PDB file of C-alpha atoms in Angstrom:
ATOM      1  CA  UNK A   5      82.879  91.541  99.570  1.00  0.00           C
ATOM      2  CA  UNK A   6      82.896  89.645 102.994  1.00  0.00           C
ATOM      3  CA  UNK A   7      83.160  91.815 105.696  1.00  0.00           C
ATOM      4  CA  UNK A   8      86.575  92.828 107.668  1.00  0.00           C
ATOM      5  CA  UNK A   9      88.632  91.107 105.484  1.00  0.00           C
ATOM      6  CA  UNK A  10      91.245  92.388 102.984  1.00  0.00           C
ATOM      7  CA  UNK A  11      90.730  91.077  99.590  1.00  0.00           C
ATOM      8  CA  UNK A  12      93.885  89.996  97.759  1.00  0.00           C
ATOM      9  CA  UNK A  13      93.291  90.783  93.700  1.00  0.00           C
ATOM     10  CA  UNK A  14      95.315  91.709  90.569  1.00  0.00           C
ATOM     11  CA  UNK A  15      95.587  93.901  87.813  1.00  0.00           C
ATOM     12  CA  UNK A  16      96.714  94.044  83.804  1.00  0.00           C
ATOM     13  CA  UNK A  17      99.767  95.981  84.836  1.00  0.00           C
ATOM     14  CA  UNK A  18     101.524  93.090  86.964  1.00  0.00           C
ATOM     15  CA  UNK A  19     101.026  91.380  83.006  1.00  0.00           C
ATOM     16  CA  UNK A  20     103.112  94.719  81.885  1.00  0.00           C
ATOM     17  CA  UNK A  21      99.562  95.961  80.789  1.00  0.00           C
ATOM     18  CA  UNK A  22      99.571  99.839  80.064  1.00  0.00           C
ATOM     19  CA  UNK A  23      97.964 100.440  77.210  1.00  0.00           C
ATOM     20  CA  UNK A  24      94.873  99.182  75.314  1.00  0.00           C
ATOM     21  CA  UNK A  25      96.457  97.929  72.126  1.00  0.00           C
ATOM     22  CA  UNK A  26     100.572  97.351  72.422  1.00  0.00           C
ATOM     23  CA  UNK A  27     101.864  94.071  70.561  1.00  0.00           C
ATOM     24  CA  UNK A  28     104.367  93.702  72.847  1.00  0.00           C
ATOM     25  CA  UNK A  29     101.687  92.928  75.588  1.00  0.00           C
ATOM     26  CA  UNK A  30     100.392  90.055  77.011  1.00  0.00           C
ATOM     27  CA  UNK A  31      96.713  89.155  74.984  1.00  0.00           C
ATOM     28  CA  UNK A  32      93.764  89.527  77.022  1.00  0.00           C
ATOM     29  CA  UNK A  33      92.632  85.865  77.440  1.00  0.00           C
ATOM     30  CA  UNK A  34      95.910  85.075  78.404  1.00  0.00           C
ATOM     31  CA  UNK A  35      95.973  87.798  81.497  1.00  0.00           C
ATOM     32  CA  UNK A  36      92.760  86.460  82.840  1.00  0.00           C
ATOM     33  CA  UNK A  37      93.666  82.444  82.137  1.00  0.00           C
ATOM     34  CA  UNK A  38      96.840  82.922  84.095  1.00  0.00           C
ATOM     35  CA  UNK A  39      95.381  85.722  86.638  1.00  0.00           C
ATOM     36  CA  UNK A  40      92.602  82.565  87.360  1.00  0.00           C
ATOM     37  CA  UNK A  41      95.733  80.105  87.231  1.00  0.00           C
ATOM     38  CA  UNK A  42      97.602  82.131  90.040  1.00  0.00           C
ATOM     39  CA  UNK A  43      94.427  81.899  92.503  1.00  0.00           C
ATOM     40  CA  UNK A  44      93.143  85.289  92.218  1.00  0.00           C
ATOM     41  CA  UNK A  45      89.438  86.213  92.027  1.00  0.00           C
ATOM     42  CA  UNK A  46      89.258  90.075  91.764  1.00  0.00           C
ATOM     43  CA  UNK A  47      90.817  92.018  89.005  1.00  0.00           C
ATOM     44  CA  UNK A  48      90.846  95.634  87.770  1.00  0.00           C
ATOM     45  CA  UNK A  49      89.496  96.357  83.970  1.00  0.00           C
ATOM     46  CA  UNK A  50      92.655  98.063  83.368  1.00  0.00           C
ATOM     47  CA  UNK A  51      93.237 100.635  80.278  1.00  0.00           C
ATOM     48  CA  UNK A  52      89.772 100.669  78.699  1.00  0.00           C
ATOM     49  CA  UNK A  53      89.520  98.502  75.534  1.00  0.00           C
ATOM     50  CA  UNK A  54      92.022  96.315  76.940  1.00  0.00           C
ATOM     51  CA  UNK A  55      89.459  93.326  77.692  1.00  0.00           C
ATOM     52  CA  UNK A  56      86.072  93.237  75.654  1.00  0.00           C
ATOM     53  CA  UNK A  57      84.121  96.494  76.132  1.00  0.00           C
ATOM     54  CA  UNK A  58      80.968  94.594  75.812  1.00  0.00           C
ATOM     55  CA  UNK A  59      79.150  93.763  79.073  1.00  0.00           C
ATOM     56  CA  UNK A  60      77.698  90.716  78.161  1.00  0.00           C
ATOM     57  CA  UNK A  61      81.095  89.004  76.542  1.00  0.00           C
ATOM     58  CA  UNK A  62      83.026  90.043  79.249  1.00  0.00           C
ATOM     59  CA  UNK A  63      80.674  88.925  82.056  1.00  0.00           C
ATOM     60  CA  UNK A  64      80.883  85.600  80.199  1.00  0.00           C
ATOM     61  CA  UNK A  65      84.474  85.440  79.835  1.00  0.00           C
ATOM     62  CA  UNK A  66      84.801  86.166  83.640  1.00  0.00           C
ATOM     63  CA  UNK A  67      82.253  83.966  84.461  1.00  0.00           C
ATOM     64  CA  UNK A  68      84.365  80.904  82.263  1.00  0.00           C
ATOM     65  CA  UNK A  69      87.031  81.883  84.614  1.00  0.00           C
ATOM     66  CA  UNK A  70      85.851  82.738  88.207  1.00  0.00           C
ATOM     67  CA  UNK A  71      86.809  85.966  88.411  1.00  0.00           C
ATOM     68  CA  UNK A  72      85.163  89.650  89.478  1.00  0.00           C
ATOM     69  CA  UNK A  73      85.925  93.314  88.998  1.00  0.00           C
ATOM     70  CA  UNK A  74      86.621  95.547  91.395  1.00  0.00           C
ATOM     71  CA  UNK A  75      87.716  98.406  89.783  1.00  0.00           C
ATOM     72  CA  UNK A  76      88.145 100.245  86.237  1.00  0.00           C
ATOM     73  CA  UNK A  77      90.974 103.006  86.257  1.00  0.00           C
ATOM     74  CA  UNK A  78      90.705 106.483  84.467  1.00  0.00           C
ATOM     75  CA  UNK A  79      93.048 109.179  83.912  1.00  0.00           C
ATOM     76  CA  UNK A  80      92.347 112.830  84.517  1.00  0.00           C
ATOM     77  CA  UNK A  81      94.153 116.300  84.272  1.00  0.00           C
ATOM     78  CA  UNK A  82      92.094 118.901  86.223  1.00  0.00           C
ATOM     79  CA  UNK A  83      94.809 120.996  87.068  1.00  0.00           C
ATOM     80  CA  UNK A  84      94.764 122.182  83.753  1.00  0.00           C
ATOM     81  CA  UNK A  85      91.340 124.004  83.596  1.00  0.00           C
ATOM     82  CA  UNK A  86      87.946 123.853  83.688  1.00  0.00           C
ATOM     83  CA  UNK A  87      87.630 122.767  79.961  1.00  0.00           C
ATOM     84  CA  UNK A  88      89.496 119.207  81.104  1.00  0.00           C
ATOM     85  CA  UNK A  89      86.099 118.295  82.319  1.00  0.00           C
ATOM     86  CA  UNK A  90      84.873 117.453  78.835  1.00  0.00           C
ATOM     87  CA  UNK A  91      87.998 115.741  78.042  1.00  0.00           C
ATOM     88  CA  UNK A  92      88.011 113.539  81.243  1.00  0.00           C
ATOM     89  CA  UNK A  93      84.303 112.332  81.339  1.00  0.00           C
ATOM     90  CA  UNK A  94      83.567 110.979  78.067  1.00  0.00           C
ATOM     91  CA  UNK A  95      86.648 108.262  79.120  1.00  0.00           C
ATOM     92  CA  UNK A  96      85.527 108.067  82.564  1.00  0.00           C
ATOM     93  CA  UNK A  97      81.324 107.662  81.680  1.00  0.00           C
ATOM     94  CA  UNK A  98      82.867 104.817  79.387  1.00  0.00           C
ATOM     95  CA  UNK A  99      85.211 103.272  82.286  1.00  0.00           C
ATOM     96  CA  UNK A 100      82.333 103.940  84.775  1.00  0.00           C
ATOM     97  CA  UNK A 101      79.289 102.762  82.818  1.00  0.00           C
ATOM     98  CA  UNK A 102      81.262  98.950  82.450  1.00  0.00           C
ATOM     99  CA  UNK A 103      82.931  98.768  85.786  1.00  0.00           C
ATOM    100  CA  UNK A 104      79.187  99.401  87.280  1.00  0.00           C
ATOM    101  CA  UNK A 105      77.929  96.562  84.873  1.00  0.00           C
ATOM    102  CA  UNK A 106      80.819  94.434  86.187  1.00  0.00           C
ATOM    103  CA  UNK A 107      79.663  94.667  89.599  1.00  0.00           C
ATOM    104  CA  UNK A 108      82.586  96.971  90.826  1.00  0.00           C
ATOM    105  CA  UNK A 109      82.143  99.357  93.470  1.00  0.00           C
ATOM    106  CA  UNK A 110      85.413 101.550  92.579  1.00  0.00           C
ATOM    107  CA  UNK A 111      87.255 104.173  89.941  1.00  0.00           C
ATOM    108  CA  UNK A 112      90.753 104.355  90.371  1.00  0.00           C
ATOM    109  CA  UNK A 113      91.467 108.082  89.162  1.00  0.00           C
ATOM    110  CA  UNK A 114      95.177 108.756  88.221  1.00  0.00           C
ATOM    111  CA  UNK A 115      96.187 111.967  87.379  1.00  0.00           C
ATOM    112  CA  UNK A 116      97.992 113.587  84.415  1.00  0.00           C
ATOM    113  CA  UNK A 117     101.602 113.265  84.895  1.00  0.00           C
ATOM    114  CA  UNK A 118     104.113 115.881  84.007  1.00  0.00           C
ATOM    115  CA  UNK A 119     106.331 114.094  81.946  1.00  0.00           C
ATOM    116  CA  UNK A 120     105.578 111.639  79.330  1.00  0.00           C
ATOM    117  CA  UNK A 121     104.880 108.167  81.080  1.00  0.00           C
ATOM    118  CA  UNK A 122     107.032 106.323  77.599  1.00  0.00           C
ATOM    119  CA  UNK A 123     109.107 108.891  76.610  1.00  0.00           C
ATOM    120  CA  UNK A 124     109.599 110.834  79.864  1.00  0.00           C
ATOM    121  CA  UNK A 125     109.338 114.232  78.228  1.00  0.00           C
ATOM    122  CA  UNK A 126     108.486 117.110  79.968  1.00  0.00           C
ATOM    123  CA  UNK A 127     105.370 118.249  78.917  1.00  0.00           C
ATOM    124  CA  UNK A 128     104.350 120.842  81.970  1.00  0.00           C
ATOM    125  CA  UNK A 129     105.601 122.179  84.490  1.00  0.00           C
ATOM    126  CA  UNK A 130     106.181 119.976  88.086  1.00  0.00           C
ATOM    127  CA  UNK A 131     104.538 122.858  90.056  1.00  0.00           C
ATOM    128  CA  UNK A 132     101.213 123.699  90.270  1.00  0.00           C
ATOM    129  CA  UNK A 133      99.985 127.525  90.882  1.00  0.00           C
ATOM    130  CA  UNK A 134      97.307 127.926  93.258  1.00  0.00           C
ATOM    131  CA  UNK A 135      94.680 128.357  90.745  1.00  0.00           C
ATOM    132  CA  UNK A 136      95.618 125.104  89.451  1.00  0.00           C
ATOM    133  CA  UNK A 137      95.888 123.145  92.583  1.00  0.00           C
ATOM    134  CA  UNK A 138      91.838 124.521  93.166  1.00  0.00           C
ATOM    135  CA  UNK A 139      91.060 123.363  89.574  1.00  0.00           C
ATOM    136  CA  UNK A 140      92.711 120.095  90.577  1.00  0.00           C
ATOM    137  CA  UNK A 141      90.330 119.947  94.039  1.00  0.00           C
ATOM    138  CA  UNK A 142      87.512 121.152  92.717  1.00  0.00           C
ATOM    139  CA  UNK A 143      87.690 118.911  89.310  1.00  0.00           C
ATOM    140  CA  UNK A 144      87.792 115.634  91.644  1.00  0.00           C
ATOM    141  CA  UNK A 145      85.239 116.749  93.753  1.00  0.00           C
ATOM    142  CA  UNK A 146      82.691 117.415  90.667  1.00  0.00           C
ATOM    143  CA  UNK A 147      83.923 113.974  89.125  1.00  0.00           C
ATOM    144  CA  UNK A 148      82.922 112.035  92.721  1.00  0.00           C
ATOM    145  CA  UNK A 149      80.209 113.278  93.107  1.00  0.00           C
ATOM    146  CA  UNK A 150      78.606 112.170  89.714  1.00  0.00           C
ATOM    147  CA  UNK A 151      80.369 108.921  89.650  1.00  0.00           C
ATOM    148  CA  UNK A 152      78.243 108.233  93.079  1.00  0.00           C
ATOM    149  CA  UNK A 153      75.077 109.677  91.806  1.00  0.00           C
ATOM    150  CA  UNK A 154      75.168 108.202  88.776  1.00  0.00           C
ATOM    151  CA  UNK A 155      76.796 104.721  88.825  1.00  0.00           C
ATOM    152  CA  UNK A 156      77.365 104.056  92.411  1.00  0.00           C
ATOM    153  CA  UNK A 157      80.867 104.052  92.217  1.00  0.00           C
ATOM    154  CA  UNK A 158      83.167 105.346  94.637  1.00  0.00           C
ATOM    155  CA  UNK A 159      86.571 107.663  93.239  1.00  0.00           C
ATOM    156  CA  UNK A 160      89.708 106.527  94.611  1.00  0.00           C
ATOM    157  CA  UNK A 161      92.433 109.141  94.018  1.00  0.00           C
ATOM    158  CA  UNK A 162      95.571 107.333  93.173  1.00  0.00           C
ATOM    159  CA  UNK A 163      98.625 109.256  93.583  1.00  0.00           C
ATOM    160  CA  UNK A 164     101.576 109.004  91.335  1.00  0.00           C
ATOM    161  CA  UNK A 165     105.062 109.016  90.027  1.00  0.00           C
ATOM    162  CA  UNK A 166     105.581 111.973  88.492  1.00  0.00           C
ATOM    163  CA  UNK A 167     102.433 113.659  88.593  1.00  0.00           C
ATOM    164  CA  UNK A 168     101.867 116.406  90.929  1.00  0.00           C
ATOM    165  CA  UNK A 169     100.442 114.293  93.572  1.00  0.00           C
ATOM    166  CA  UNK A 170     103.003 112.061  94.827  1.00  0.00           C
ATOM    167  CA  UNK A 171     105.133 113.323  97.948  1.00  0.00           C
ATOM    168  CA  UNK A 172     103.306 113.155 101.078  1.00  0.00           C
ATOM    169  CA  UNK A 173     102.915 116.721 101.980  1.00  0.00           C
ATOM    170  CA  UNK A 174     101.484 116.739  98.349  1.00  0.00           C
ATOM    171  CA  UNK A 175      98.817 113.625  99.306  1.00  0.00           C
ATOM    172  CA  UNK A 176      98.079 115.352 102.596  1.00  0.00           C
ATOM    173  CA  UNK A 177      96.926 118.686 100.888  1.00  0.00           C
ATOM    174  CA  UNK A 178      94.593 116.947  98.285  1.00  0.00           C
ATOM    175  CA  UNK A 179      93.243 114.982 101.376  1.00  0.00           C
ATOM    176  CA  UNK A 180      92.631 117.950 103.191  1.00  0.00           C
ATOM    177  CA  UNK A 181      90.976 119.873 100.142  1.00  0.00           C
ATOM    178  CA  UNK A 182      88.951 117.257  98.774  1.00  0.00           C
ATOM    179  CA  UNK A 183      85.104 116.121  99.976  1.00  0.00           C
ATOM    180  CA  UNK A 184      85.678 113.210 101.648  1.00  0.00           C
ATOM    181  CA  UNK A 185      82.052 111.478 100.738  1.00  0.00           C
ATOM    182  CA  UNK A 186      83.577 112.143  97.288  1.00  0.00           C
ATOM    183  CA  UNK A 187      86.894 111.419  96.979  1.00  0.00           C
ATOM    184  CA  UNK A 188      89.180 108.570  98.726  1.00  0.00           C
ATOM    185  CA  UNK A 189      92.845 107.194  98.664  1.00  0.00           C
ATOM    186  CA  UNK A 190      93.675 104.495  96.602  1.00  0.00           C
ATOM    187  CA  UNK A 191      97.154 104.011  97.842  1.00  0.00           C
ATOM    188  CA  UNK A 192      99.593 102.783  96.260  1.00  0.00           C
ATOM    189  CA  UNK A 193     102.447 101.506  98.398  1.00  0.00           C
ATOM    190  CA  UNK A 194     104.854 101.435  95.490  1.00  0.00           C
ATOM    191  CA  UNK A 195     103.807 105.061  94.122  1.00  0.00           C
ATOM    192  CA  UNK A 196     103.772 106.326  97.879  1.00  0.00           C
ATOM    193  CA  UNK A 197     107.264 105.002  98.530  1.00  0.00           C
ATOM    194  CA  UNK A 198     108.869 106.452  94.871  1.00  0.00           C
ATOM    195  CA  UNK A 199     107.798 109.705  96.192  1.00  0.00           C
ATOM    196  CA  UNK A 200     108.781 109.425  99.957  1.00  0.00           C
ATOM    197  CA  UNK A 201     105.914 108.644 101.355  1.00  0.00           C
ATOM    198  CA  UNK A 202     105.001 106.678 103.919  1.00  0.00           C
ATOM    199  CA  UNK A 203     101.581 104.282 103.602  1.00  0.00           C
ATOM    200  CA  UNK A 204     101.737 102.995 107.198  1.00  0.00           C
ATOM    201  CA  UNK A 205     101.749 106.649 108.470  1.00  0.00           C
ATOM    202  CA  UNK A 206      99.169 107.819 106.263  1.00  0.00           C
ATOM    203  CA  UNK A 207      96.641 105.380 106.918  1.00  0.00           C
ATOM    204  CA  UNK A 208      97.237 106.025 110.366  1.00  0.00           C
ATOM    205  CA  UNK A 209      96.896 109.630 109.945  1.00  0.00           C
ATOM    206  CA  UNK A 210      93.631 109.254 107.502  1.00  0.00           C
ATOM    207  CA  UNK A 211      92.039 106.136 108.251  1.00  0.00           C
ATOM    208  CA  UNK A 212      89.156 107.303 106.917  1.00  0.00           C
ATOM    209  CA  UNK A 213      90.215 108.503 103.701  1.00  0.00           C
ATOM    210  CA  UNK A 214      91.801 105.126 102.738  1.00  0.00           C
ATOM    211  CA  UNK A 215      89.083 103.429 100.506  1.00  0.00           C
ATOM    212  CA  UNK A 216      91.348 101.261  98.196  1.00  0.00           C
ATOM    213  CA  UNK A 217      95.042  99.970  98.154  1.00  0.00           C
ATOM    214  CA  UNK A 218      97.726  99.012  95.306  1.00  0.00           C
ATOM    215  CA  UNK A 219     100.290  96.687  96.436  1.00  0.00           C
ATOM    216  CA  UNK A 220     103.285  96.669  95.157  1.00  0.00           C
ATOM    217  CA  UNK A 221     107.198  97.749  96.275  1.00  0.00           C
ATOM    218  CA  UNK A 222     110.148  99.546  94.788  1.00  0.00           C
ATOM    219  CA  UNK A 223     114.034  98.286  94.630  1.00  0.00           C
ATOM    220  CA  UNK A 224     115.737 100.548  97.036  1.00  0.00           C
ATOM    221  CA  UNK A 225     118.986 100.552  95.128  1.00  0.00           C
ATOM    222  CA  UNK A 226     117.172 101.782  92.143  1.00  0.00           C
ATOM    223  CA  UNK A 227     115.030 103.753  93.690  1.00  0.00           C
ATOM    224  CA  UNK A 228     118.264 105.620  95.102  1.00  0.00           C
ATOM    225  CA  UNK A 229     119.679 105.996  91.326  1.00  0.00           C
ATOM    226  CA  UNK A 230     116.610 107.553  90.652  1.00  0.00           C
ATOM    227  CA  UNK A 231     117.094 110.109  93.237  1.00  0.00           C
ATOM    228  CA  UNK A 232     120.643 110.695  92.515  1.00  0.00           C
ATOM    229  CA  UNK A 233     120.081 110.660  88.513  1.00  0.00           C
ATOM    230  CA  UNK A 234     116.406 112.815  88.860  1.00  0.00           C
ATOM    231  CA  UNK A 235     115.547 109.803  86.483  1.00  0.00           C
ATOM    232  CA  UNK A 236     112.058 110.469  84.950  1.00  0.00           C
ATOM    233  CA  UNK A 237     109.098 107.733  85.660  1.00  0.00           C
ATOM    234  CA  UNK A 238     109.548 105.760  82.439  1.00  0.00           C
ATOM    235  CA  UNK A 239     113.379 105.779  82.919  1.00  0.00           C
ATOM    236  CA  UNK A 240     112.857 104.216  86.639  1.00  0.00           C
ATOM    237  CA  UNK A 241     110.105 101.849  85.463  1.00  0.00           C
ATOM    238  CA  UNK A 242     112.950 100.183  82.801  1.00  0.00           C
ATOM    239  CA  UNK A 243     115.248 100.573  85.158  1.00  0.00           C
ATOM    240  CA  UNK A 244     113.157  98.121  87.589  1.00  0.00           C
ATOM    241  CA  UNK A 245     112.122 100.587  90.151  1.00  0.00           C
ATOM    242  CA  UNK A 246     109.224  98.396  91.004  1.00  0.00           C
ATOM    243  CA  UNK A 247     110.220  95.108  92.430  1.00  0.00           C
ATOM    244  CA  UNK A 248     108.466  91.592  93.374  1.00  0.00           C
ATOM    245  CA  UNK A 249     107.564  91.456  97.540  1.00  0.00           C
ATOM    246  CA  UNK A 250     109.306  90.827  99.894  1.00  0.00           C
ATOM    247  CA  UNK A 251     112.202  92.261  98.512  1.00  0.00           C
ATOM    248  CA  UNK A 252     111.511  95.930  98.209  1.00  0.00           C
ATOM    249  CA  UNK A 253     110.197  98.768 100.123  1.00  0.00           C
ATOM    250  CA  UNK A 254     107.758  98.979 102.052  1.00  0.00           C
ATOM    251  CA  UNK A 255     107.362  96.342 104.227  1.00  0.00           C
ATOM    252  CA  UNK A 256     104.317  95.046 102.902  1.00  0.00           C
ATOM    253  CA  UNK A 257     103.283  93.205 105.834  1.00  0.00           C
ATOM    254  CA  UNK A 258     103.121  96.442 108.181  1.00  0.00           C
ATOM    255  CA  UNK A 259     101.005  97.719 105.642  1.00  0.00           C
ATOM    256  CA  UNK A 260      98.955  94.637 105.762  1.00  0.00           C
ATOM    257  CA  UNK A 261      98.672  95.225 109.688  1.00  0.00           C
ATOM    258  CA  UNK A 262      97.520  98.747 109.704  1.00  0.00           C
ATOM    259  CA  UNK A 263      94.917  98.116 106.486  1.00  0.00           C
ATOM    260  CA  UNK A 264      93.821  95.373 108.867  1.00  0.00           C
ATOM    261  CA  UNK A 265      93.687  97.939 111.802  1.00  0.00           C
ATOM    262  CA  UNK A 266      91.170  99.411 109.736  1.00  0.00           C
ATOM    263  CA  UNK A 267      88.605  97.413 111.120  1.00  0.00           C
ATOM    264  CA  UNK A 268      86.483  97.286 107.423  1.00  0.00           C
ATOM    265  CA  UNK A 269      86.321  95.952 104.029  1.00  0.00           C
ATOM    266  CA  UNK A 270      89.451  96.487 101.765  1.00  0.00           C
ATOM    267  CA  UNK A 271      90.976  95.758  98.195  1.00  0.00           C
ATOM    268  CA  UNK A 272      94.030  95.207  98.207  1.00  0.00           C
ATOM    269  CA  UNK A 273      94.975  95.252  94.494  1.00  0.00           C
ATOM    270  CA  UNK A 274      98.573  93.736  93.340  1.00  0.00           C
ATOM    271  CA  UNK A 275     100.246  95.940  90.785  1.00  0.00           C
ATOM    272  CA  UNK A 276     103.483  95.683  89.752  1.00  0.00           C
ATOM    273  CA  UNK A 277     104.567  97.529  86.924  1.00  0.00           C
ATOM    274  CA  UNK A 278     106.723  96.024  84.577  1.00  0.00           C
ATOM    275  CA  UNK A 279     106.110  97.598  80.979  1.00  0.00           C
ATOM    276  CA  UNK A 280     107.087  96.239  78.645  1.00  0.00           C
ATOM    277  CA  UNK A 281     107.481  92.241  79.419  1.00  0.00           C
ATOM    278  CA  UNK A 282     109.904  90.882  77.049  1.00  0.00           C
ATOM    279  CA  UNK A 283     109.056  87.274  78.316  1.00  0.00           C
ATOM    280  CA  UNK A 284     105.171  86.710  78.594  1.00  0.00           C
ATOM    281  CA  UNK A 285     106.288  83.607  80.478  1.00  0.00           C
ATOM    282  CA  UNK A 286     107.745  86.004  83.224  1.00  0.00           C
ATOM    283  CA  UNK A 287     104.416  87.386  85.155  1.00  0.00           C
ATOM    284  CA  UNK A 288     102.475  84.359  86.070  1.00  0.00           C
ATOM    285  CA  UNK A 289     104.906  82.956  88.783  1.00  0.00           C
ATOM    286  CA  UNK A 290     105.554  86.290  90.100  1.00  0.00           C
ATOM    287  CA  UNK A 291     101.941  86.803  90.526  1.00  0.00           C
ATOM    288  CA  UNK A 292     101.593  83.083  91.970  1.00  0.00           C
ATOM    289  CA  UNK A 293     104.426  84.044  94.419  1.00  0.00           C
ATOM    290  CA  UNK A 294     103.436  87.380  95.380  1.00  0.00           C
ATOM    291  CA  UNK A 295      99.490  86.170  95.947  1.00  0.00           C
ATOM    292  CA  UNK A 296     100.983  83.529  98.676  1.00  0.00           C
ATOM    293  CA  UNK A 297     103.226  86.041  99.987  1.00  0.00           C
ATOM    294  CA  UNK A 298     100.699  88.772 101.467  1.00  0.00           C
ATOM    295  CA  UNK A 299      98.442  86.329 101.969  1.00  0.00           C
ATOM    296  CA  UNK A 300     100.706  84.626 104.855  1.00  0.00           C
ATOM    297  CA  UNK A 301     101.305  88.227 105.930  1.00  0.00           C
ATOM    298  CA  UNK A 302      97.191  88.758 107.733  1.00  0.00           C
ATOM    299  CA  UNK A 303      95.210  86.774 109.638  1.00  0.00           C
ATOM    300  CA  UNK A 304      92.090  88.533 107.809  1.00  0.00           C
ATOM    301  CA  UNK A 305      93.588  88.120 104.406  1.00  0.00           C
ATOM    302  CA  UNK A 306      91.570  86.736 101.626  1.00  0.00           C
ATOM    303  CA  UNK A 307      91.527  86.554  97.915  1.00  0.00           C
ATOM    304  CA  UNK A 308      87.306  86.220  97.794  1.00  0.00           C
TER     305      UNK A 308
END
């Protein structure tokens, strides 16, 4: 990764890519043809058995295509106890062993939302007790530290809609609890914003702590029927919560500035949700036009 420079990739999602198998998703050659065709050279894995598991075929299909990994993503629910560490590792040793054999440097960790990310069902509560919130620290701690020792990989901690990491107070606390040589931010602008946050402020705040980004923005006006409505994630995400730059919120070009300020390499990941896609057709010129977008937005910019 060249040095100073933010590096402009993609992801399966901005393909309305959540799941591993889901006929009403784009196939996996297709993503990476048209993720090639829009000029981008870094992608994330995305949900695990979404592209070939097997090192060697998906080297080679990357390879065919000029394109690299960055990142694989994994989901965790720590909160929840100390038995979730058996259920989270087996999926993360899997995410971590072919990310690593990809050449990526990165896990993004998501955690467990509350309610149901298709059927927005409740399945928890939205607070966490104190015991939880420790199992929560403690559980990304443990999982950094072997994902370092073992496959060189650094976590990224992405906060989210509806989970119980979202708000900023709520991003501030895990920063503050967490190991930092374990555990950094991958923020997500859009994510950040849906919960009230503000990226530009907490990169500021926590330079240090800001080892990956997601770029993407919300529709205000949605965004404020969401509010009004207490409309759960997948509601908002149908809805069109998550719009295509410049239109939305945040500025993405402020953000650009301060990840810039930063001084040091940075992904800079594009990721707008949009499950499901019921035109395949639709995310390959958004992805063209977003790409040229944030890259006219820095002067250290890059997508290699």
């Amino acid at each position: 990764m060249t040095e100073n420079k933010l590096i402009i990739g993609t992801a399966p999602d901005s393909w309305g890519v959540w799941f591993a198998r889901d006929p009403r998703q784009a196939p996996w050659q297709r993503f990476l043809d048209e993720a090639a065709e829009a000029g981008y050279r870094w992608i994330e894995l995305g949900p695990y058995g979404y592209l070939p598991a097997d090192p060697v075929r998906l080297a080679d299909e990357l390879a065919q295509r000029g394109l690299q990994v960055s990142a694989g993503t994994v989901f965790t629910a720590f909160h929840r106890g100390a038995d979730q560490w058996e259920q989270a590792w087996e999926p993360a040793r899997r995410v971590a062993e072919l990310t690593a054999a990809m050449g990526g440097r990165h896990l993004v960790v998501i955690p467990a939302m509350w309610r149901d990310d298709v059927t927005g069902e409740a399945i928890e509560s939205s607070d966490l007790s104190p015991e939880q919130l420790q199992d929560l620290f403690l559980g990304h701690n443990r999982l950094g530290k072997v994902l370092a020792e073992d496959y060189g990989l650094q976590q990224q901690f992405h906060p989210h809609a509806d989970s119980h990491v979202c708000a900023q107070p709520d991003i501030e606390r895990f920063l503050q609890e967490t190991d930092p040589a374990l555990v950094s931010l991958c923020l997500d602008t859009g994510h950040a914003q849906y919960g009230d946050a503000d990226s530009v402020e907490l990169m500021a705040n926590y330079p240090e702590r800001i080892g990956y980004l997601h770029l993407k923005q919300v529709d205000p006006q949605v965004l404020d029927r969401v509010r009004r409505e207490n409309l759960t994630w997948a509601a908002a995400n149908l809805a069109g919560v998550m719009s295509e730059p410049p239109g939305g919120l945040p500025d993405l070009s402020l953000v650009i500035a301060a990840a810039e300020e930063l001084n040091r390499p940075l992904f800079g990941i594009v990721e707008q949700d949009m499950y499901p896609v019921a035109n395949l057709d639709v995310p390959l010129p958004i992805a063209r036009r977003t790409r040229n977008y944030l890259l006219s937005c820095g002067s250290r910019t890059r997508v290699s």
